[in-house]
XYZ file of C-alpha atoms in Angstrom:
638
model
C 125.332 -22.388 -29.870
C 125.879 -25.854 -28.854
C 128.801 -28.169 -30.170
C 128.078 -31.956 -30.018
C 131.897 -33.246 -30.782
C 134.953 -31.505 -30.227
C 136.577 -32.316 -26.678
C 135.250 -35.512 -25.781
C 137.211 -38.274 -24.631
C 135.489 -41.472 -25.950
C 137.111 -44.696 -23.386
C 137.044 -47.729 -22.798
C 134.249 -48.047 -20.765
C 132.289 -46.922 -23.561
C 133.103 -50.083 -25.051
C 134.973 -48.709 -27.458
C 137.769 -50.133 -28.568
C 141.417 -49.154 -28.648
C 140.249 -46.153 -27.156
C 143.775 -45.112 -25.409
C 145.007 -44.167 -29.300
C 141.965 -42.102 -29.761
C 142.731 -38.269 -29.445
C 139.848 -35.346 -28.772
C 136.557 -36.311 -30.763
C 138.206 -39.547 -31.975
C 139.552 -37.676 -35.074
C 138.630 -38.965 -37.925
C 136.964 -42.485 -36.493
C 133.880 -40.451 -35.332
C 133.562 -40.310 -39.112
C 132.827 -43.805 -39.836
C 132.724 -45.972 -37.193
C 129.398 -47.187 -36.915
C 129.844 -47.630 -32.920
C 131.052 -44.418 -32.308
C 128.236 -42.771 -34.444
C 125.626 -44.278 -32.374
C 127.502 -43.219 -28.943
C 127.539 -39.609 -30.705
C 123.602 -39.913 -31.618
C 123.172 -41.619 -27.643
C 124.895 -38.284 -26.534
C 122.957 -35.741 -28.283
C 119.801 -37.519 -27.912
C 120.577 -37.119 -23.453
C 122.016 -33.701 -23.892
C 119.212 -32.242 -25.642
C 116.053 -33.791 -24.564
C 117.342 -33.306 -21.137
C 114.521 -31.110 -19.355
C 115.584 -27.859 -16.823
C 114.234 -28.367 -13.969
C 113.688 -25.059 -13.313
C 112.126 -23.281 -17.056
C 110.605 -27.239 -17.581
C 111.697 -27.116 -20.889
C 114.022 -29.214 -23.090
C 117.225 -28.067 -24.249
C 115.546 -28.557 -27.851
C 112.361 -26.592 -26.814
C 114.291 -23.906 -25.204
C 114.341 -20.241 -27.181
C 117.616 -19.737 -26.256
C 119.412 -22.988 -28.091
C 119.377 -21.151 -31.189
C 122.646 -23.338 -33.633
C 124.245 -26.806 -33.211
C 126.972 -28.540 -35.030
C 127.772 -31.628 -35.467
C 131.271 -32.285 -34.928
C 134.141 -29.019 -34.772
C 137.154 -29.007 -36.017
C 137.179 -32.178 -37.625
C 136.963 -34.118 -40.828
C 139.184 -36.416 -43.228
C 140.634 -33.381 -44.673
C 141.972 -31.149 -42.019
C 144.154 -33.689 -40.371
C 145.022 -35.840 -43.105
C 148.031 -37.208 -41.794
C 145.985 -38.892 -39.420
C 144.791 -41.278 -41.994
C 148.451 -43.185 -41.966
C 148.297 -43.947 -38.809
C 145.205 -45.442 -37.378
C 144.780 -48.417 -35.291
C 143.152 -51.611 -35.624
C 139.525 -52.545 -36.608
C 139.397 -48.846 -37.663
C 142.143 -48.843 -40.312
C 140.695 -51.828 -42.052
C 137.009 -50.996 -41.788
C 137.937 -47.787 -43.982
C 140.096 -49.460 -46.186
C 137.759 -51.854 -46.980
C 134.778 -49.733 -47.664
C 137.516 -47.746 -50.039
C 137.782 -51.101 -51.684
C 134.288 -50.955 -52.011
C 133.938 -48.164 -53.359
C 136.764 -48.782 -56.182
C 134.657 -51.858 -56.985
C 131.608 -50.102 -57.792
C 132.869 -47.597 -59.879
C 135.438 -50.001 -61.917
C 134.035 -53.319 -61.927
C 137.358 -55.155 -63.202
C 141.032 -54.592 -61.961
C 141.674 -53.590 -65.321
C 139.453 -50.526 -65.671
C 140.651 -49.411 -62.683
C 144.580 -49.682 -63.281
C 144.330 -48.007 -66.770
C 141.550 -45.463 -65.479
C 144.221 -44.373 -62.970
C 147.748 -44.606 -65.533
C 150.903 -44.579 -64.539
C 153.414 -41.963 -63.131
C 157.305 -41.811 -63.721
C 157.058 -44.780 -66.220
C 155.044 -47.188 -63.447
C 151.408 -47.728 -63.304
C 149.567 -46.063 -60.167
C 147.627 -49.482 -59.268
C 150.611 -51.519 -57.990
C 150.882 -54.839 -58.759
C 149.947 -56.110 -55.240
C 146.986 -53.779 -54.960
C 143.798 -55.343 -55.813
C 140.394 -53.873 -54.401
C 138.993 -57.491 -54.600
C 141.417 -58.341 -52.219
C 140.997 -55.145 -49.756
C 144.820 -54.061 -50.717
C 144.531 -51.046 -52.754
C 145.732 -48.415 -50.338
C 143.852 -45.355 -49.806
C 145.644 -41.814 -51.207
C 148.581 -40.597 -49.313
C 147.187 -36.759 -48.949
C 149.096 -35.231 -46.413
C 152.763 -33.097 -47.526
C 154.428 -34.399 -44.705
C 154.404 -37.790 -44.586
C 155.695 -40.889 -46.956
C 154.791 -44.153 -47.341
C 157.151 -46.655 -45.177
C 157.356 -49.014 -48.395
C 159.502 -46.380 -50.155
C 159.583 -43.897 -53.435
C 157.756 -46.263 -55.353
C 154.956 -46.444 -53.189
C 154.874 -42.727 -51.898
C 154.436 -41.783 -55.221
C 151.873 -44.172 -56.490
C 149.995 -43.287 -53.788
C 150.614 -39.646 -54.444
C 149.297 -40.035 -58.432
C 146.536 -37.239 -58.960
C 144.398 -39.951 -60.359
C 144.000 -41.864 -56.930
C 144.042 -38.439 -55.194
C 141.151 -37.478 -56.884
C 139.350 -40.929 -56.436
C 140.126 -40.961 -52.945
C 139.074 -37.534 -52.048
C 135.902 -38.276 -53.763
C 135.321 -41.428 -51.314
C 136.220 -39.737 -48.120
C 133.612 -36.940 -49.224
C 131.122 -38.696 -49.820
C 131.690 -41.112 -46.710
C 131.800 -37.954 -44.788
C 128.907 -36.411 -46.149
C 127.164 -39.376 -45.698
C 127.760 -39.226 -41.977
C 126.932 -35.450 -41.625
C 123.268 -36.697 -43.447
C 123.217 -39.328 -40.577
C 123.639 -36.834 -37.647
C 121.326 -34.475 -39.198
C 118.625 -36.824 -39.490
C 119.149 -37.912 -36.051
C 118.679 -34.661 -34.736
C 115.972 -33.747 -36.668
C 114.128 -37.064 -35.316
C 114.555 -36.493 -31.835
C 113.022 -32.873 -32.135
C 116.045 -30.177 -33.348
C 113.986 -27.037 -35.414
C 117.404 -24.839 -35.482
C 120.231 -24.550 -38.113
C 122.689 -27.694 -38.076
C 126.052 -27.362 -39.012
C 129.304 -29.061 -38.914
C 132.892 -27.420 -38.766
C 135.285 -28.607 -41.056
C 137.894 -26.476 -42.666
C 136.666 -23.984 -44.925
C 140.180 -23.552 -47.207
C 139.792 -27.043 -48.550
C 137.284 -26.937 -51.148
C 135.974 -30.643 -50.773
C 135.936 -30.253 -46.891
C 133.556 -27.276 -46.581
C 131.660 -28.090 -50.207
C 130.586 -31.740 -48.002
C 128.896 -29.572 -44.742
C 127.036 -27.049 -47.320
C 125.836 -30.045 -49.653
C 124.565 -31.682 -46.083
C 123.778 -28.756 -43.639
C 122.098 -25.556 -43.009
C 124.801 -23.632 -43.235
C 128.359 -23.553 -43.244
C 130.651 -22.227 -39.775
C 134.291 -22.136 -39.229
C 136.994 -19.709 -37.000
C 139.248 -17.526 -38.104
C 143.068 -16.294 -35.582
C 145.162 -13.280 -37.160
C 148.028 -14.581 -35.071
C 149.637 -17.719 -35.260
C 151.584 -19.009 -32.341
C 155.283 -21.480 -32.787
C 156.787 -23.252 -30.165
C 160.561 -23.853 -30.450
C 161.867 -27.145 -28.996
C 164.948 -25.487 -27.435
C 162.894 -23.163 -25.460
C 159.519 -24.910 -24.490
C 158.026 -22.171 -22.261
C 158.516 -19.732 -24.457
C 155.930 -18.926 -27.615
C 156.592 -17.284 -30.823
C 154.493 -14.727 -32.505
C 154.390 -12.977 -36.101
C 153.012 -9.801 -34.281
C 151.743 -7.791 -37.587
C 149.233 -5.411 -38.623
C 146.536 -7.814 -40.116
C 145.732 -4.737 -42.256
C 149.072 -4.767 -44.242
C 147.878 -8.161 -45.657
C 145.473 -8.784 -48.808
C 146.590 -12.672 -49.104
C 144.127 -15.593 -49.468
C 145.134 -15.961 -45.255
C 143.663 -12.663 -44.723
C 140.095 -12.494 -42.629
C 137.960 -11.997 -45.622
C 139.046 -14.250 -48.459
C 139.671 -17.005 -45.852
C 136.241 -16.472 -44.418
C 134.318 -16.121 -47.796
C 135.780 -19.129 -48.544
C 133.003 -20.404 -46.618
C 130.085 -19.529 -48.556
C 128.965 -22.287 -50.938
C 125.961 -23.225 -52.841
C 124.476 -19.676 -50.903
C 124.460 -21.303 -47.618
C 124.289 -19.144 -44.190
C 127.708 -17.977 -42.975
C 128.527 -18.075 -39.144
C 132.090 -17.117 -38.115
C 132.145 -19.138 -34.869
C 135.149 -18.227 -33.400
C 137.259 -15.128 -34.574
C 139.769 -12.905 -32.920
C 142.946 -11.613 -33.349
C 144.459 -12.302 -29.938
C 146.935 -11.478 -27.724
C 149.905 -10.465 -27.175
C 149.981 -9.116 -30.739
C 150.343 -5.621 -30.656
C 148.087 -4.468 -33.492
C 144.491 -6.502 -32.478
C 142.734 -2.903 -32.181
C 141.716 -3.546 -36.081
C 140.377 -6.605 -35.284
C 136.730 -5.594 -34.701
C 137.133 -2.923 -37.236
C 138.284 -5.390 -39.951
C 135.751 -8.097 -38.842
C 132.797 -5.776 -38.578
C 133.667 -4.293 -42.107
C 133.918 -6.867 -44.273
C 131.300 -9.929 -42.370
C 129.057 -6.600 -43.619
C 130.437 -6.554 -47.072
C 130.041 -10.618 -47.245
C 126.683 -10.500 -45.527
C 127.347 -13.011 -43.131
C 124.553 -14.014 -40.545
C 126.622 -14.527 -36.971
C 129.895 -13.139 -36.287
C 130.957 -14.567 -32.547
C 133.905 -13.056 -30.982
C 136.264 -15.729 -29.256
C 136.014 -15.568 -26.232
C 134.611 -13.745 -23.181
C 135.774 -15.755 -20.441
C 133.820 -16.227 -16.746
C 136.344 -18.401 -15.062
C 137.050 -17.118 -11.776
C 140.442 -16.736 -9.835
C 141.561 -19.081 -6.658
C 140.335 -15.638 -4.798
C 137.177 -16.103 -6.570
C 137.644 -12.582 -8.207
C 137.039 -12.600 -12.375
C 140.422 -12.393 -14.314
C 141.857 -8.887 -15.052
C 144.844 -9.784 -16.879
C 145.236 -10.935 -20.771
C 145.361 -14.316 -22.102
C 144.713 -15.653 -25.681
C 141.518 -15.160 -25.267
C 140.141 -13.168 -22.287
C 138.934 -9.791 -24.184
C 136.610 -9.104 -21.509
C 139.856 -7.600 -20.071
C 141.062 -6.025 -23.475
C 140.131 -2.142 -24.070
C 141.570 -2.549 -27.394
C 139.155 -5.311 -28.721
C 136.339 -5.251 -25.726
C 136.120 -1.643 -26.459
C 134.705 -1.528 -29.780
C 132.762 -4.424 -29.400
C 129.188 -2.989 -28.606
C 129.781 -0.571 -31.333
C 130.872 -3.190 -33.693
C 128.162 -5.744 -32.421
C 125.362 -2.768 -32.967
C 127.011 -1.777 -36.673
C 126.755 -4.998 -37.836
C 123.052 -5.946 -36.554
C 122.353 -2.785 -37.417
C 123.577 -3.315 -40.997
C 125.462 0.215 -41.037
C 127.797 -0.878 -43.631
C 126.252 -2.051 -46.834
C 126.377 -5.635 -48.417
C 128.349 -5.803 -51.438
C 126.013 -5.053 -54.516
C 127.926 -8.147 -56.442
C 128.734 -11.874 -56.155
C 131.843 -13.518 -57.585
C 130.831 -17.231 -58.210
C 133.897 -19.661 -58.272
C 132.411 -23.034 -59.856
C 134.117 -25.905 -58.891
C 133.293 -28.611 -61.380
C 133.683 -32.309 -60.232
C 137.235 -32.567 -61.330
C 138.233 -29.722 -60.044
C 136.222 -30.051 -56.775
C 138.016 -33.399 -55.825
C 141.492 -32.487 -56.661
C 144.160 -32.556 -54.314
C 145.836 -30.651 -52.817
C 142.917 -28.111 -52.738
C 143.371 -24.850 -50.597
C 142.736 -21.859 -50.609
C 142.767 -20.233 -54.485
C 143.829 -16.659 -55.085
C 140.507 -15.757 -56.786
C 139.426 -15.669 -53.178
C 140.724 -12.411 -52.670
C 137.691 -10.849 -54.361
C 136.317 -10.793 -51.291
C 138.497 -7.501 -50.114
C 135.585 -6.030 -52.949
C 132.887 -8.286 -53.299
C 131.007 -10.825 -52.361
C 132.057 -14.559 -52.735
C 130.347 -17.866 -53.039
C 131.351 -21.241 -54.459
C 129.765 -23.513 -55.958
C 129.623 -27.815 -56.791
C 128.973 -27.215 -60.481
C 130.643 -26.035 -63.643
C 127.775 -24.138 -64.410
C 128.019 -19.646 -64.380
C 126.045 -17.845 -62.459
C 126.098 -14.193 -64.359
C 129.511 -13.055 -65.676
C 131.396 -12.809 -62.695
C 131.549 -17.085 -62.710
C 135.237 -18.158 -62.988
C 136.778 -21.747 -62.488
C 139.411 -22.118 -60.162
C 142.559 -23.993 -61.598
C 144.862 -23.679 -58.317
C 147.552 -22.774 -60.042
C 149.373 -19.149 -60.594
C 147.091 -18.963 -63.166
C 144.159 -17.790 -60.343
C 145.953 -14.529 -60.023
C 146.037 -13.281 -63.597
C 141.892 -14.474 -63.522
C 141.836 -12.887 -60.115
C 142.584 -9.569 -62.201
C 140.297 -9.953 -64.588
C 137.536 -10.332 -62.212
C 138.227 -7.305 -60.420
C 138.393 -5.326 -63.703
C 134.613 -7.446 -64.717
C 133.447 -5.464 -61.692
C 134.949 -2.035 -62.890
C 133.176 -2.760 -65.977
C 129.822 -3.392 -63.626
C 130.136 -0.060 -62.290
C 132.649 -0.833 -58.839
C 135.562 0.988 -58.250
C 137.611 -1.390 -58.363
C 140.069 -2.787 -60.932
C 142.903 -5.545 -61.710
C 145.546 -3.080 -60.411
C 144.259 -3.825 -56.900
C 146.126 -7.042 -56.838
C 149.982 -4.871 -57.191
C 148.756 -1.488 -55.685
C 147.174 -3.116 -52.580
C 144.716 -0.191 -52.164
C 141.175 -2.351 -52.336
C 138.070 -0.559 -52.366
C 134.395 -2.591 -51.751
C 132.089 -2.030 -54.891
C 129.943 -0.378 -52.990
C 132.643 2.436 -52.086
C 132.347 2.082 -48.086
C 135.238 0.071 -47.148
C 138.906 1.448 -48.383
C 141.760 -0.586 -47.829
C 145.482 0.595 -47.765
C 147.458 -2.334 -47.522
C 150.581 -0.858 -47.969
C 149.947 2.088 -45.844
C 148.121 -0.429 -42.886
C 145.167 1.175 -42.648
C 141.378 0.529 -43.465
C 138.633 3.273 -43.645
C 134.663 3.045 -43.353
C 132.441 5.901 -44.322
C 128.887 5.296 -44.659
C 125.867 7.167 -43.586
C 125.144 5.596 -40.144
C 129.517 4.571 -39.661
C 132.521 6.041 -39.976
C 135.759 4.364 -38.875
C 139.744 4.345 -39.869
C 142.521 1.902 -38.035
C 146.064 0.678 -38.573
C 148.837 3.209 -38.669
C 147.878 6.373 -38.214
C 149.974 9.596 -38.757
C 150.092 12.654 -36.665
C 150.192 14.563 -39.823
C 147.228 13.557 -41.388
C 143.590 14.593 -40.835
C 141.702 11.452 -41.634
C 137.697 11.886 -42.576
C 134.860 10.913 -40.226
C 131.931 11.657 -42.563
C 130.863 13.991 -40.047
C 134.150 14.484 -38.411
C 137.564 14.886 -39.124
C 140.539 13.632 -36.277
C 143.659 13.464 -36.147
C 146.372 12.301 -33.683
C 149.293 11.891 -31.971
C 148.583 8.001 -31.732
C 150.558 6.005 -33.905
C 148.348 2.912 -34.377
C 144.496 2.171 -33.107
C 141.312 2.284 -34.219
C 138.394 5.468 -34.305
C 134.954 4.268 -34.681
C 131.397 7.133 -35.018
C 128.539 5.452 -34.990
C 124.874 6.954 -34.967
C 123.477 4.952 -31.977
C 119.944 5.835 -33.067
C 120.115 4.718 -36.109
C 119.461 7.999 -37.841
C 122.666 9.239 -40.754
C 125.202 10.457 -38.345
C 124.260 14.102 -39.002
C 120.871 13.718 -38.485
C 121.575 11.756 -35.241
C 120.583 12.693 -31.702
C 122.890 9.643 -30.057
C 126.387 9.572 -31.291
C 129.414 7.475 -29.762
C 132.959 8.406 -31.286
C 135.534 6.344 -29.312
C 139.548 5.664 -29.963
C 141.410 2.354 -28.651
C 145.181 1.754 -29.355
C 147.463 -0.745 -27.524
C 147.168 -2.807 -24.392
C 149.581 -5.151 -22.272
C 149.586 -6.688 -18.953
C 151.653 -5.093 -16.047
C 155.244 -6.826 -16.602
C 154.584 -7.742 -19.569
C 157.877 -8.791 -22.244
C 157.072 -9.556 -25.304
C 160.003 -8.292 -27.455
C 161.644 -9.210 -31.189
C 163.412 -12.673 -31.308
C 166.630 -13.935 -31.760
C 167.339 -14.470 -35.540
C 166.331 -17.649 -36.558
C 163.452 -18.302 -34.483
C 160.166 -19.844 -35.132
C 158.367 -16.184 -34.909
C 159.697 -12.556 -35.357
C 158.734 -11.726 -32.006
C 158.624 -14.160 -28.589
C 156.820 -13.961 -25.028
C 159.098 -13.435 -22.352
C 157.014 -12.768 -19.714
C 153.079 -13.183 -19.706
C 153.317 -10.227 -16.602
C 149.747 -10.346 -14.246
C 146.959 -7.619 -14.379
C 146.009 -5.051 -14.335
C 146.026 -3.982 -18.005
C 148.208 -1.086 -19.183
C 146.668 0.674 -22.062
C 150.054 3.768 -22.360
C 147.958 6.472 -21.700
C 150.212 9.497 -21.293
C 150.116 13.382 -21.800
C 150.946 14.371 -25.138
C 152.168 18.196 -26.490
C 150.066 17.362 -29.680
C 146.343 16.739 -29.058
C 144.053 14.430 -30.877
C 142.163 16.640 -32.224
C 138.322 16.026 -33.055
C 136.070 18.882 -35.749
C 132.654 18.631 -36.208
C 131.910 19.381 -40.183
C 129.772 21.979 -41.052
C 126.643 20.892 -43.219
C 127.245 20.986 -46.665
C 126.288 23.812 -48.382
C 122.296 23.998 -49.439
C 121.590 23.334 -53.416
C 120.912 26.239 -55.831
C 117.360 26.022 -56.970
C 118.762 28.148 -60.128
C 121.524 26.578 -62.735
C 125.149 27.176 -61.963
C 127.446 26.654 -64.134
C 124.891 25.722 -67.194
C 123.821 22.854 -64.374
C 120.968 22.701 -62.598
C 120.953 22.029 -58.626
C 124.983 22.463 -58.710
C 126.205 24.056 -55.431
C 127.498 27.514 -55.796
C 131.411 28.037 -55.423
C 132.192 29.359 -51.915
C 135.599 30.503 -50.647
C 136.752 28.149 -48.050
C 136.454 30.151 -44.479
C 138.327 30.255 -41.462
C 139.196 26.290 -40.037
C 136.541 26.061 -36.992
C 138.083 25.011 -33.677
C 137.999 21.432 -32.764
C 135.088 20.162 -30.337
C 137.536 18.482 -28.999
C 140.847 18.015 -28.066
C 142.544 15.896 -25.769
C 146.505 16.291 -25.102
C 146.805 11.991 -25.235
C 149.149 9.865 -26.813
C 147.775 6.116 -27.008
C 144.942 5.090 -23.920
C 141.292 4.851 -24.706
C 139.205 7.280 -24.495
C 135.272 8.576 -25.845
C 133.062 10.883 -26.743
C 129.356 10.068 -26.629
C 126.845 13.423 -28.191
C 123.336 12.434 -27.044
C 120.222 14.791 -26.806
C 122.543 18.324 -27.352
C 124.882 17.120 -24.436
C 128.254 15.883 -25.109
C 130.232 13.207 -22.725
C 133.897 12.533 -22.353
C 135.650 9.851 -21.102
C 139.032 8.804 -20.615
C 141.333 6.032 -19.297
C 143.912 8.093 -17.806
C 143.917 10.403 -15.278
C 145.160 14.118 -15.355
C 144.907 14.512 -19.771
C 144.048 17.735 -20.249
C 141.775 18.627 -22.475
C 139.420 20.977 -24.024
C 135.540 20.542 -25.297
C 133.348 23.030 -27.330
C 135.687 25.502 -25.398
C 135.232 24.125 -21.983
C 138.704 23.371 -20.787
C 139.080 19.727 -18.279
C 141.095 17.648 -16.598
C 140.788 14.018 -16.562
C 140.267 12.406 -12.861
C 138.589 9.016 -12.102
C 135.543 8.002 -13.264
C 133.707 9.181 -16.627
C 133.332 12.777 -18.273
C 135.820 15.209 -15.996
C 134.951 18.660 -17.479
C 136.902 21.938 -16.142
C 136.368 25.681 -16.122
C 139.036 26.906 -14.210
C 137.993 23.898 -11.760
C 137.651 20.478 -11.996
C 134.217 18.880 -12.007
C 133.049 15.094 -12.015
C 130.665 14.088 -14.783
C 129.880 17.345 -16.312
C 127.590 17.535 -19.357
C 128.232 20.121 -21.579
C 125.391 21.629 -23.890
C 126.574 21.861 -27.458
């Protein structure tokens, strides 16, 4: 997956100029600037028609180059506060073509100053703005900044009515220069999916890639980080359970936001990273609901190769080395497999937000709260005021989304989902097609589906939480249990099962610890500490516990009941023993059933344990099963 603009310096030996002011990928000049797009198109033209010398084939010809964006990151939109400061030709090249544009659509001075009104008693077109003369400003869009000629100005330039005009021109502008770069490619030989990365919360930002591209691609971090200028080495974190959130921020309205017009979806970049303490639902959450939203890629940021001065690979955590993270790395083949797979079932209905032109160019223009349908169904937008079925609503982006938020959710109760408007106070979301549970307040999501079973977040040593096919519980107080039928087979038909528990991680020396009150972040970094990674592993007087459910009772072929095919009442029977139990608080540890054999493994040495009444201790190295001895990678029949 190749990226054609993100960290590139452009200089002035490129002959371009006023280069020095320029920061990575010339944000937003690369836009416009008819220079810079040809060094771009120069760029991608050598990069990709370059031949390996050793396969003989072009980058473009090669099987493996399989997506390409444009630009990442980028856009008028995302850094808009860029647009009041840029340097000369640049600044008046744009202004001018905004001229332009005014003049096309309002032919007179006139039509333009009463199309656009007035705002506290003065009119919006000042009187020393005139687009024949190149002086009407452009839209001052970013929160954060004011105009240096004062009130007046700031607000004039602030006036919905030039908002919306101006959005409108930088939209089209930029979609006029992702149709430039796409054509390019396409000449010079691309056949893959093009994309460009914008950001996918502002409606006019992401609406301008899917009007242009293949599909649409963005990231998504469950863990911001602050910086405090009294304290420069030190960073600030939120360090929350991801799961106790069901805002528009959260990983599935924020990326279903992405969907529009019923474009792909690839989630290029997505992790929630240390040193938060809770990441062990990040696959989990990912896994469940990219499944729910059907998206087509899902890549995991990052798995890092950079070697150490010693030349040995890195074995302590950064921001984004999960190679080294048992927490996240440890349920990702199982997540990877689920979700190629398709264990977990699309969502069986789409809510359609249609944006209508008005509503489309508006500014400010984030994220809506009708985007939290996504916890239950699926979500696309679309350019049109047009419905799609009766679950089309019109976002207004005003407090008004939530009470239409509501009704939505109790549309798809009426559809048949179990689901309703209470959702939205309760914060217990379930997907309409009954696999995915969320318990916001409680911190924990559940999975159950024929192939999957999975529950993260808090967990309670009091509780016996249901596997489908197993039930667990556990001394471990947050972490995440995935089953999944490796075979593909319903998990109690399956010949290849992997059940497997993460919790917490930290490096040794770690200190990341609550903050002072008053601080940019609830909690702070101390000390990043050095490998190796500490997962807490430590003997426990309450096992996790693991039973294997007996198969459910056979049908009667005779009526019970008045009913025919009801299953007979039974008195419930003695509880069966666990398969397994393993005297561990926190650590990692799994159980893979394959063939009639079962395997246990475990991060930390001397956990006792016991499986299908085979008592062990844990040692180095995988399964450690004992019988009054200890022996190294035992198999046990079932």
């Amino acid at each position: 997956y190749l990226d054609l603009l993100d960290f590139r310096t452009f200089k002035n030996g490129d002959g371009v100029l006023n280069a020095d002011a320029f920061d990575r990928g010339a944000r937003p000049y690369a836009l416009y600037d008819r220079y810079l797009i040809a060094l771009q198109k120069e760029y991608a033209t050598r990069l990709l028609t370059h031949r390996n010398p050793y396969s003989r084939l072009r980058i473009l010809d090669d099987p493996a180059f399989a997506l390409v964006e444009i630009c990442n990151e980028h856009g008028f939109f995302l850094y808009s506060e860029k647009l009041e400061s840029l340097v000369e030709p640049y600044a008046s090249d744009l202004v001018g073509r905004w001229n332009d544009w005014l003049i096309a659509r309002y032919p007179s001075r006139a039509q333009l100053s009463n199309h656009w009104g007035a705002i506290g008693g003065q009119p919006v077109l000042r009187d020393d703005e005139d687009a024949e003369r190149k002086t009407v400003a452009l839209p001052l869009l970013a929160s954060n900044t004011v105009d240096r000629n004062g009130p007046d100005a700031t607000a004039a330039r602030r006036a919905p009515t030039r908002q919306r005009d101006g959005v409108e021109f930088l939209s089209q502008l930029q979609r006029s220069y992702f149709q430039e770069m796409r054509d390019h490619l396409h000449a010079i030989g691309v056949r893959i999916p093009v994309t460009a990365v914008v950001s996918n919360d502002i409606a006019p930002d992401v609406a301008s890639v899917a009007q242009e591209c293949d599909f649409t691609s963005e990231n998504w971090y469950g863990e911001g980080i602050a910086g405090d200028p009294q304290a420069p080495d030190l960073r600030f974190y939120g360090n929350r359970n991801s799961l106790r959130s069901d805002d528009v921020g959260g990983f599935a309205p924020y990326a279903a936001a992405l969907r529009w017009n019923n474009k792909p979806v690839v989630v290029r970049e997505w992790a929630s990273t240390w040193p938060n303490q809770y990441r062990s639902v990040s696959e989990p959450e990912a896994l469940a609901y990219c499944s729910l939203q059907d998206f087509d890629a899902v890549l995991l940021f990052g798995y890092q190769t950079n070697r150490a001065p010693n030349g040995s690979m890195p074995d302590a955590l950064n921001d984004f080395a999960f190679q080294s993270d048992p927490c996240v790395w440890g349920l990702h083949a199982l997540a990877g497999q689920a979700f190629l797979t398709h264990a977990i079932r699309p969502a069986r209905n789409t809510v359609t937000l249609a944006y209508s032109p008005s509503r489309q160019f508006a500014w400010p223009n984030r994220s809506t709260d009708l985007r939290r349908a996504a916890w239950s169904s699926r979500l696309n937008s679309i350019t049109s005021d047009a419905s799609w079925g009766p679950l089309t609503v019109t976002p207004t982006g005003s407090p008004k989304d939530l009470q239409a938020l509501r009704d939505v959710l109790d549309g798809l109760h009426r559809l048949g989902a179990p689901v309703t408007g209470e959702s939205v106070s309760s914060g217990f979301w379930q997907s309409d097609t009954g696999q995915i549970v969320r318990y916001t307040r409680e911190g924990r999501l559940e999975v159950r589906t024929p192939r999957l079973s999975l529950v993260c977040g808090d967990l309670s040593a009091d509780t016996t939480y249901d596997l489908g096919l197993f039930t667990v519980s556990t001394p471990t107080h947050f972490g995440a249990i995935m089953a999944y039928a490796v075979d593909g087979n319903p998990l109690r038909q399956s010949h290849h099962i992997v059940l497997k528990m993460v919790s917490r991680a930290e490096n040794t020396g770690e200190q990341f610890e609550p903050s002072a009150s008053g601080s940019p972040g609830t909690w702070v970094l101390r000390t990043p500490g050095t490998g190796p990674v500490v997962t807490f592993g430590r003997p426990s007087s309450k096992p996790t516990r693991i039973w294997l459910k007996p198969p459910p009772a056979p049908r009667s072929s005779k009526p019970a009941n008045g009913r025919a095919g009801a299953r007979p009442s039974a008195a419930p029977g003695p509880k069966k023993s666990p398969m397994l139990m393993l005297y561990m608080e926190d650590g990692t540890w799994e159980l893979e059933m394959k063939d009639g054999r079962a395997t246990v493994a475990c991060d930390t040495n001397g956990i006792i344990g016991n499986l299908l009444g085979r008592a062990f201790t844990t040692l180095n190295g995988p399964l450690l099963i004992a019988d009054g001895s200890q022996i190294r990678a035992a198999d046990v029949k079932q």
